[in-house]
Tab-separated table of C-alpha atoms in Angstrom:
chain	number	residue	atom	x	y	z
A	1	UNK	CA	-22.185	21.270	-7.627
A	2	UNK	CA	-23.945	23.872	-9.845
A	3	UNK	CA	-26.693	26.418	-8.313
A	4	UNK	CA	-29.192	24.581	-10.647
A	5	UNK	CA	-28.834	21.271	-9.212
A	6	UNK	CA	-28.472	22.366	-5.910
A	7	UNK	CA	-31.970	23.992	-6.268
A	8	UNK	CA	-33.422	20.835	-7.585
A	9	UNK	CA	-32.020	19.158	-4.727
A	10	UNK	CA	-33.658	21.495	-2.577
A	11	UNK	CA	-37.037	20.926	-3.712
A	12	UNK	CA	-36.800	17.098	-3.539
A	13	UNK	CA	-35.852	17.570	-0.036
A	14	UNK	CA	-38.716	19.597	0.907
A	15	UNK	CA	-41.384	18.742	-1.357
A	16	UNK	CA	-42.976	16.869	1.801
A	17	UNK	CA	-43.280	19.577	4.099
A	18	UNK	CA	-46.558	20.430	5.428
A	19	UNK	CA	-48.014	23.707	6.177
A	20	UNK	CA	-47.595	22.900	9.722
A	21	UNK	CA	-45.779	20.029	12.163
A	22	UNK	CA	-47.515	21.223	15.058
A	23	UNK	CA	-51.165	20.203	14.589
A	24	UNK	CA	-52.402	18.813	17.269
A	25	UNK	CA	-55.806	16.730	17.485
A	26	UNK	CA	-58.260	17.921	20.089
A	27	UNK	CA	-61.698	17.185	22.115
A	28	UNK	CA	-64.489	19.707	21.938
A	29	UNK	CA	-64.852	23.029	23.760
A	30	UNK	CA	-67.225	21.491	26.303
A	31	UNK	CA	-65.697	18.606	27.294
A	32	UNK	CA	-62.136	20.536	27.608
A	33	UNK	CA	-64.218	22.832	30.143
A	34	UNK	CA	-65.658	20.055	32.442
A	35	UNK	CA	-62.590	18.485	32.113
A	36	UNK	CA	-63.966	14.756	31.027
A	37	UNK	CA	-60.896	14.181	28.527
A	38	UNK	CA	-57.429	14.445	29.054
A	39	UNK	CA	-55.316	16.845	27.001
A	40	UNK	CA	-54.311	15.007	24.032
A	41	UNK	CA	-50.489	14.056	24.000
A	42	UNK	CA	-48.107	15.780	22.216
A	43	UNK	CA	-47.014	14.209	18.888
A	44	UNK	CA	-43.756	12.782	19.847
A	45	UNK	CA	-43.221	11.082	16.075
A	46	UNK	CA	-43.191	14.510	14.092
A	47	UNK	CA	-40.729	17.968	14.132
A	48	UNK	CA	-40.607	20.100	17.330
A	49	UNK	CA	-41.034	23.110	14.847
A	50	UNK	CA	-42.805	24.195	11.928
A	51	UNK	CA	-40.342	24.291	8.860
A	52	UNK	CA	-41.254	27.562	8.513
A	53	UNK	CA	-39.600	28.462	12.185
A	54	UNK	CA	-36.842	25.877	11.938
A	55	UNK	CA	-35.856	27.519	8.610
A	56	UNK	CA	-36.001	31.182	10.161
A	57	UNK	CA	-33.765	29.693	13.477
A	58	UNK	CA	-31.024	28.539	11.133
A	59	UNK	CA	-30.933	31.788	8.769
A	60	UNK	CA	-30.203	33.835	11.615
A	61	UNK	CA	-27.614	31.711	13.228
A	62	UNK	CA	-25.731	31.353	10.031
A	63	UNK	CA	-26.043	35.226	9.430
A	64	UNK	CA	-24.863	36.285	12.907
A	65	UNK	CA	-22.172	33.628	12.719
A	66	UNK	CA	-21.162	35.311	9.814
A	67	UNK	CA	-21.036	38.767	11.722
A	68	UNK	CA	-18.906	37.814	14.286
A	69	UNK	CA	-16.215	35.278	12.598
A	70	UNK	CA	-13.486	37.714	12.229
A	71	UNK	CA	-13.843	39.135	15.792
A	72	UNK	CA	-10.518	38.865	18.074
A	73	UNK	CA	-9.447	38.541	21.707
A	74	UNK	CA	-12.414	38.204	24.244
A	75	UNK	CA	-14.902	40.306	23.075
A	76	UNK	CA	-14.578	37.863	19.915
A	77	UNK	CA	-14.851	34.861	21.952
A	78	UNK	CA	-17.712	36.067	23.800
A	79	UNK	CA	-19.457	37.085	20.637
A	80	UNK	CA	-19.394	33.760	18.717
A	81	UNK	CA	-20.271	31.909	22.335
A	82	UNK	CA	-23.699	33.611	21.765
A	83	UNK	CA	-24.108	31.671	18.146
A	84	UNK	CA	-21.879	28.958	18.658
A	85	UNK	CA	-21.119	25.934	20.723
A	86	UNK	CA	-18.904	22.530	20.684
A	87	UNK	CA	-17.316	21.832	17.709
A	88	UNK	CA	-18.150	24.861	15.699
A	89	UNK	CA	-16.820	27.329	18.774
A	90	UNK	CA	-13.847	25.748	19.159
A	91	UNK	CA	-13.070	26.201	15.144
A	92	UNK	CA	-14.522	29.147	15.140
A	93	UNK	CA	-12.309	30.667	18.377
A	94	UNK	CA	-9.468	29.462	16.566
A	95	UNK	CA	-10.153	30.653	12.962
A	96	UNK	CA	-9.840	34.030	14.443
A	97	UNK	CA	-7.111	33.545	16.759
A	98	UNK	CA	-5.406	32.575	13.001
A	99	UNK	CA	-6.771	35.153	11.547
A	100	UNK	CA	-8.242	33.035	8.905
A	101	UNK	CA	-12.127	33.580	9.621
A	102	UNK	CA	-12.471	37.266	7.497
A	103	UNK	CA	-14.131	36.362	4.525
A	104	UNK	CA	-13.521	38.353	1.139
A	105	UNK	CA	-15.335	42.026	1.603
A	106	UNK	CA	-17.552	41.443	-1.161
A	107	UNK	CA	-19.040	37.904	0.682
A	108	UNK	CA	-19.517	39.999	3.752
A	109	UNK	CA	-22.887	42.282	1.833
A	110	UNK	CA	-25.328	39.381	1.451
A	111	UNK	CA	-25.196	35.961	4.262
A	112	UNK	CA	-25.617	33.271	2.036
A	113	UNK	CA	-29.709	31.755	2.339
A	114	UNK	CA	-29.258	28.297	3.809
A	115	UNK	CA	-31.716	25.257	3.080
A	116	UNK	CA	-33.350	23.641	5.536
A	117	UNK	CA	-32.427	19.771	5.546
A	118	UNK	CA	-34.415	18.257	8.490
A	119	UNK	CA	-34.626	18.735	12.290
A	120	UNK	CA	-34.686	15.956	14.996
A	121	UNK	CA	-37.743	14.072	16.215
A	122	UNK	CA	-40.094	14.251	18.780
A	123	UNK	CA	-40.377	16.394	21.961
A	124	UNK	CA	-37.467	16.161	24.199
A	125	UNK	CA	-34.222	17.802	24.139
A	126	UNK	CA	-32.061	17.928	22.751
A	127	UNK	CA	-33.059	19.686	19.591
A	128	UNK	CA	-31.744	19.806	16.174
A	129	UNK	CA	-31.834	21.331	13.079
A	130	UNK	CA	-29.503	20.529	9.788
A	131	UNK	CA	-28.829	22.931	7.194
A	132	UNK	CA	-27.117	24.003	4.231
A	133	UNK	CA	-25.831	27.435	2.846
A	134	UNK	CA	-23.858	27.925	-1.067
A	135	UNK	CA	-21.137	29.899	-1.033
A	136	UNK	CA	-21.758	31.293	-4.307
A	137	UNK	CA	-18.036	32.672	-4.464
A	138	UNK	CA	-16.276	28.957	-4.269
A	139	UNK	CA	-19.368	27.429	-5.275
A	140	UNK	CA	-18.758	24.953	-1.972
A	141	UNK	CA	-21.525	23.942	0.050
A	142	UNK	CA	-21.829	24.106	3.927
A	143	UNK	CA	-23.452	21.938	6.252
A	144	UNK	CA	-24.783	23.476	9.505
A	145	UNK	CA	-25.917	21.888	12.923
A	146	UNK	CA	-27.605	23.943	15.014
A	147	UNK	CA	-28.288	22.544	18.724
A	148	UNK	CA	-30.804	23.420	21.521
A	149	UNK	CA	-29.880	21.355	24.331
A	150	UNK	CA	-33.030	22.369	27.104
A	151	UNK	CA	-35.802	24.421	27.138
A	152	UNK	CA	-34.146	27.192	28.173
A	153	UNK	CA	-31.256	27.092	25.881
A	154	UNK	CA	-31.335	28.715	22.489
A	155	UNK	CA	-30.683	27.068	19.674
A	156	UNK	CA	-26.193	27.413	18.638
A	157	UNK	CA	-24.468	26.073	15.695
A	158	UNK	CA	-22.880	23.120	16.858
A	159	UNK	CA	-21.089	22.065	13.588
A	160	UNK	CA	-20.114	23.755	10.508
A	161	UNK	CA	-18.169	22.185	7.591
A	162	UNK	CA	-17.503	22.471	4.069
A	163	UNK	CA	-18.829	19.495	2.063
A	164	UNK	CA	-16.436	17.826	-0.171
A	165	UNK	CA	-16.188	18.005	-4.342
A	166	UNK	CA	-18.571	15.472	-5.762
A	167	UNK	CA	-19.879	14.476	-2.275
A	168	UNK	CA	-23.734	13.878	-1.226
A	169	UNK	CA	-25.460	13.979	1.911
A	170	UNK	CA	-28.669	11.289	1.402
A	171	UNK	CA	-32.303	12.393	2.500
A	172	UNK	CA	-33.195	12.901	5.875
A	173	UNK	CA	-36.887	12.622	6.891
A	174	UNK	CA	-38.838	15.607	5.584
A	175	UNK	CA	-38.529	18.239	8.402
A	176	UNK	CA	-41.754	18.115	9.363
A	177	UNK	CA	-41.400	14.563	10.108
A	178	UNK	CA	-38.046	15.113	12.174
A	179	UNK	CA	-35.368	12.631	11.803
A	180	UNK	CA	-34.508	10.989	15.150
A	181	UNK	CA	-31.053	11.480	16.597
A	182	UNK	CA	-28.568	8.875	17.769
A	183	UNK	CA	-26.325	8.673	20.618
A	184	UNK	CA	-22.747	8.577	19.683
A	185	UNK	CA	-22.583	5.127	21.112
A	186	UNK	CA	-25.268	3.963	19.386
A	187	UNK	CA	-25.163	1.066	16.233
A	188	UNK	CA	-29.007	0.315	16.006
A	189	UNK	CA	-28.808	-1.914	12.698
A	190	UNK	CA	-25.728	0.276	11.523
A	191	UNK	CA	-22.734	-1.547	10.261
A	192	UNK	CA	-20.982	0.246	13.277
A	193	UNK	CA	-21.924	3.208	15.865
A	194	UNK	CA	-20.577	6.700	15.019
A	195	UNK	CA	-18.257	6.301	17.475
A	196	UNK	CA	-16.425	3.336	15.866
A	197	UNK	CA	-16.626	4.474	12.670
A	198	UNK	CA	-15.358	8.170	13.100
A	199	UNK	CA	-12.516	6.305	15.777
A	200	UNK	CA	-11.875	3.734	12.623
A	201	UNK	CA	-11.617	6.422	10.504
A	202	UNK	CA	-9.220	8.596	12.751
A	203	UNK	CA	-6.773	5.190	12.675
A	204	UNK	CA	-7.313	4.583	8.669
A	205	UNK	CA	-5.355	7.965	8.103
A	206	UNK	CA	-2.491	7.715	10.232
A	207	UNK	CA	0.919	7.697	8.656
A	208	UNK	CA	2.792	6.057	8.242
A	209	UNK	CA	1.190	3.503	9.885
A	210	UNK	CA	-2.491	3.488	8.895
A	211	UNK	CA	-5.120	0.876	9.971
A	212	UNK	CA	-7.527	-0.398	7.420
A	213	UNK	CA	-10.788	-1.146	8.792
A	214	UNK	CA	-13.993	-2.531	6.964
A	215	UNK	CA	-15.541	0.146	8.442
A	216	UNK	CA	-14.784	3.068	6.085
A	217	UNK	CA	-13.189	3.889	3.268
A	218	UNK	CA	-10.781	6.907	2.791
A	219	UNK	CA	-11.345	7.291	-1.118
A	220	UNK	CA	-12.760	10.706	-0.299
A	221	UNK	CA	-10.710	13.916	-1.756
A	222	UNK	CA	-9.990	14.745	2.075
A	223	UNK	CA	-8.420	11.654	2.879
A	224	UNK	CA	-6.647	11.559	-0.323
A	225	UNK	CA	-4.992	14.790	-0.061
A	226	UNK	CA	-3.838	14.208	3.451
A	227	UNK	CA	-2.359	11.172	2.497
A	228	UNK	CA	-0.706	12.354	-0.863
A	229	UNK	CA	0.627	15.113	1.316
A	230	UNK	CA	1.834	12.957	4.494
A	231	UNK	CA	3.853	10.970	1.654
A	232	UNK	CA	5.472	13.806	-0.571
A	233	UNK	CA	6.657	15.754	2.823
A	234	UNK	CA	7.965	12.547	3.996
A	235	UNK	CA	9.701	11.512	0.915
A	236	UNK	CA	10.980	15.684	0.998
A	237	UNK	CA	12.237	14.904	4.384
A	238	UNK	CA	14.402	12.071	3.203
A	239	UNK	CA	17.211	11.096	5.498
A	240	UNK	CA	17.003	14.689	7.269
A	241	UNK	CA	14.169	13.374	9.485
A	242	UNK	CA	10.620	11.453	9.516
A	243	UNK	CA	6.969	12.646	9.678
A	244	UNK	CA	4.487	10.959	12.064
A	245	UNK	CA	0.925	11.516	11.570
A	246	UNK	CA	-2.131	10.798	13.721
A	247	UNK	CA	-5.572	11.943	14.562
A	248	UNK	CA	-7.308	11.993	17.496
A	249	UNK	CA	-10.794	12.085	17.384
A	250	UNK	CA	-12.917	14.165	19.871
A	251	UNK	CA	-16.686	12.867	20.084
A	252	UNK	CA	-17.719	15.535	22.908
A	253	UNK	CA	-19.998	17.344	20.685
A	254	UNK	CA	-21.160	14.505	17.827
A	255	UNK	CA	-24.107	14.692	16.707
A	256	UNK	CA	-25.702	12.010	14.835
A	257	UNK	CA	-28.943	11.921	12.265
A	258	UNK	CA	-30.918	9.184	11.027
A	259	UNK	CA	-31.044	9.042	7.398
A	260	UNK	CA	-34.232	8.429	5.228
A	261	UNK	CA	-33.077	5.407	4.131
A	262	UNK	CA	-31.875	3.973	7.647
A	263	UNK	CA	-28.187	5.089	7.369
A	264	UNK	CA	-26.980	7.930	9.652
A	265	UNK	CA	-25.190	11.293	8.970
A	266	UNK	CA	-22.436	11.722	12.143
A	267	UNK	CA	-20.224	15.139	12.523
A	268	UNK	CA	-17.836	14.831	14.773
A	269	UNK	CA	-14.345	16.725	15.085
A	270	UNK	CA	-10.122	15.144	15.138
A	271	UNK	CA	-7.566	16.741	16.437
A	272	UNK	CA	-4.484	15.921	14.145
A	273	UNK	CA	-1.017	16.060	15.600
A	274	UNK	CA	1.657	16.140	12.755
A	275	UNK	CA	5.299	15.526	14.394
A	276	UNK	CA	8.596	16.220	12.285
A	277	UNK	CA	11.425	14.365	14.096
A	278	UNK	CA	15.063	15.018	13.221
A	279	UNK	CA	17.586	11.682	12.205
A	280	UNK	CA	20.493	11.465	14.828
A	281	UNK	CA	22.447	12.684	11.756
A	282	UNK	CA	20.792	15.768	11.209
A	283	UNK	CA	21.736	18.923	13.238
A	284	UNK	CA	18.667	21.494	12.333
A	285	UNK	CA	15.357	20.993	10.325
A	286	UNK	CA	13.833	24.720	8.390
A	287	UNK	CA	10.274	24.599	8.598
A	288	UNK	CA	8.185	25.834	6.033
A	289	UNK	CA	7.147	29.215	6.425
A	290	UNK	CA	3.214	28.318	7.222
A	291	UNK	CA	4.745	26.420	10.161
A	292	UNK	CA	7.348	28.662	10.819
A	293	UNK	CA	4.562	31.130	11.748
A	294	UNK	CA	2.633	29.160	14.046
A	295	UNK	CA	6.051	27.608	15.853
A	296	UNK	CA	7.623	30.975	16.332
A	297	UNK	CA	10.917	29.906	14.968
A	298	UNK	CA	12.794	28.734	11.137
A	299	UNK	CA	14.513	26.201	12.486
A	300	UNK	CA	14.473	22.925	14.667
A	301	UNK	CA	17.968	20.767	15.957
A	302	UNK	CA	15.291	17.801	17.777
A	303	UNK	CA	11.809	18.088	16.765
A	304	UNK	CA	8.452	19.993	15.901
A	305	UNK	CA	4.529	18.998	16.179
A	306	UNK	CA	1.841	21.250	15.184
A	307	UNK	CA	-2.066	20.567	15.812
A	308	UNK	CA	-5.018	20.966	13.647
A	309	UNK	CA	-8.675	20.756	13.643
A	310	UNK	CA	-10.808	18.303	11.617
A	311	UNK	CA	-14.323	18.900	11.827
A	312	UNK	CA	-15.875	16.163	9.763
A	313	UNK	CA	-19.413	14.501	8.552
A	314	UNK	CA	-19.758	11.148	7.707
A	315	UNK	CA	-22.511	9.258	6.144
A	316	UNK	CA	-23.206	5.466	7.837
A	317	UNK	CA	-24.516	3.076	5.320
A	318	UNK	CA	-28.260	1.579	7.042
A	319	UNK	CA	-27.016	-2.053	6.896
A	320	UNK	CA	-23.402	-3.000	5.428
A	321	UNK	CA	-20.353	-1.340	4.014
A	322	UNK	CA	-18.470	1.394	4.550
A	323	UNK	CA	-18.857	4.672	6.031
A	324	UNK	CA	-18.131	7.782	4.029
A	325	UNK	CA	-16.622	11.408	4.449
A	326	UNK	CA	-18.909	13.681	2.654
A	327	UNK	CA	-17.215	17.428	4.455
A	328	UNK	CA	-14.444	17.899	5.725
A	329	UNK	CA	-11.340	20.468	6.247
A	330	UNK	CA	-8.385	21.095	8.375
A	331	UNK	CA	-7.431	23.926	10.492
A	332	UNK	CA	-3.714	24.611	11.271
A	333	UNK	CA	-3.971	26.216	15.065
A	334	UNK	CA	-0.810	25.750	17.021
A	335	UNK	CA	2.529	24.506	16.781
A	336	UNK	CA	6.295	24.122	18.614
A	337	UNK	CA	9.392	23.373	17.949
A	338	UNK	CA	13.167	22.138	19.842
């Protein structure tokens, strides 16, 4: 989507923010000192934060996320476990192991600005925040959870993954409002809980064998591609072999938001294992040389699987239909072969 209408977006979704979420109503000085009134409770409807300090959390999360990406070995590890944790850590660890988390030098100068989306509700932990950065250079968009899971925790970026061509994410509650989290478990007037719907998902792209469900749909350009590629490597494969596809989702580290409009935004992460068998007739498979790479060897006489990471978002529909991918992308990070 275009810089202009990203911006536009951007002031429709805060155009509601107050000056301040943390307002609090009070009794006068002299009954505070005798001590005739009770402290007034804490708002437990609103925002934790001001939007002014959720917005200045998530800028410098994102930046020193950026600083650290390309980092190797332990010291790397250790780094990005400062800014990072769940889902995000473990694609982020990987990335570099890869070698595939050093940007382009020039995107390196200036950390993209992100946009602050919404934060959870109330007073309790855990805490959220939601964001969004451009990469001007791709012109993709980023979605960003950040996480603070008890009062002496900081806040870590839980989740971070590229939003799909053409995709949305509906309005969350204005931040100052906070939007109130759901348990992974949790339907609460949804057509299913984020844990059915990302598991229903998971089963929907499986080849060859996927399994439909009412739950989603997998029209989205990520579900497309993985299926128009699961069928051309198959159909390359011929009689030399068969290609079995699954993914395995890992709900450890969802986190769920509830939309504006009642729906729910879920990100979650799959593990996909890809599994190139050999025909009795065949004596050797070549592997591409992508996979090659990963399995340390050209050529397999029995079989090869190689695992990726999925992190994924998916928007819940707040009454009936299907659920949606709205980011997604893949991460090749091991494979073997015999």
């Amino acid at each position: 989507m275009s810089r202009r209408r990203t911006a536009a977006r951007t002031r429709l979704a805060l155009c509601a923010v107050t000056a301040s979420a943390l307002l609090l109503g009070g009794c006068g000085a002299q009954d505070a000192l005798v001590g005739l009134h009770p402290a007034p409770p804490e708002a437990s409807t609103s925002s934790p934060l001001d939007a002014e300090g959720a917005g200045a959390i998530a800028a410098r999360l994102v930046s020193q996320a950026e600083a650290v990406a390309a980092q190797k070995g332990k010291a790397g590890d250790a780094a990005r476990a400062k800014v990072l944790a769940g889902d995000a850590l473990t694609v982020a660890n990987a990335a570099a192991a890869r070698g595939a988390a050093a940007p382009p030098p020039e995107t390196l100068q200036i950390p993209p600005e992100p946009t602050l989306l919404g934060q959870s509700q109330g007073r309790e932990w855990p805490r959220a925040i939601l964001a969004a950065t451009l990469d001007e250079s791709t012109n993709v968009q980023f979605l960003h959870v950040m996480v603070s899971t008890a009062p002496a925790e900081p806040f870590r970026i839980v989740s971070a993954v590229a939003m799909l061509a053409g995709s949305e994410l509906p309005a969350l509650a204005a931040p100052s409002e906070g939007a109130p989290m759901l348990a992974t478990t949790a339907k609460e007037g949804l057509p299913g809980s984020p844990e059915e719907v990302v598991k229903a998902y998971a089963a929907a792209l499986a080849h060859p064998a996927p399994k439909a469900s009412a739950l989603v749909t997998t029209t989205d350009p990520f579900a497309v591609a993985l299926k128009a590629s699961a069928v051309k490597q198959s159909k390359d494969l011929g009689a030399l072999g068969t290609l079995t596809q699954t993914h395995t989702p890992d709900l450890k580290g969802a986190v769920s938001f509830r939309l504006a409009d009642g729906g729910a935004v879920t990100f979650a992460l799959m593990r996909r294992t890809d599994t190139y068998t050999a025909s009795a007739k065949t004596k050797e498979l070549t592997l591409p040389a992508d996979l090659a790479g990963v399995a340390g060897k050209k050529k397999v006489t029995s079989a090869a699987e190689f695992i990726s990471l999925e992190p994924i978002a998916m928007v819940l529909p707040p009454t009936s239909g299907a659920a949606v991918a709205i980011a997604a992308s893949d991460l090749l990070v091991s494979g073997k072969g015999r």
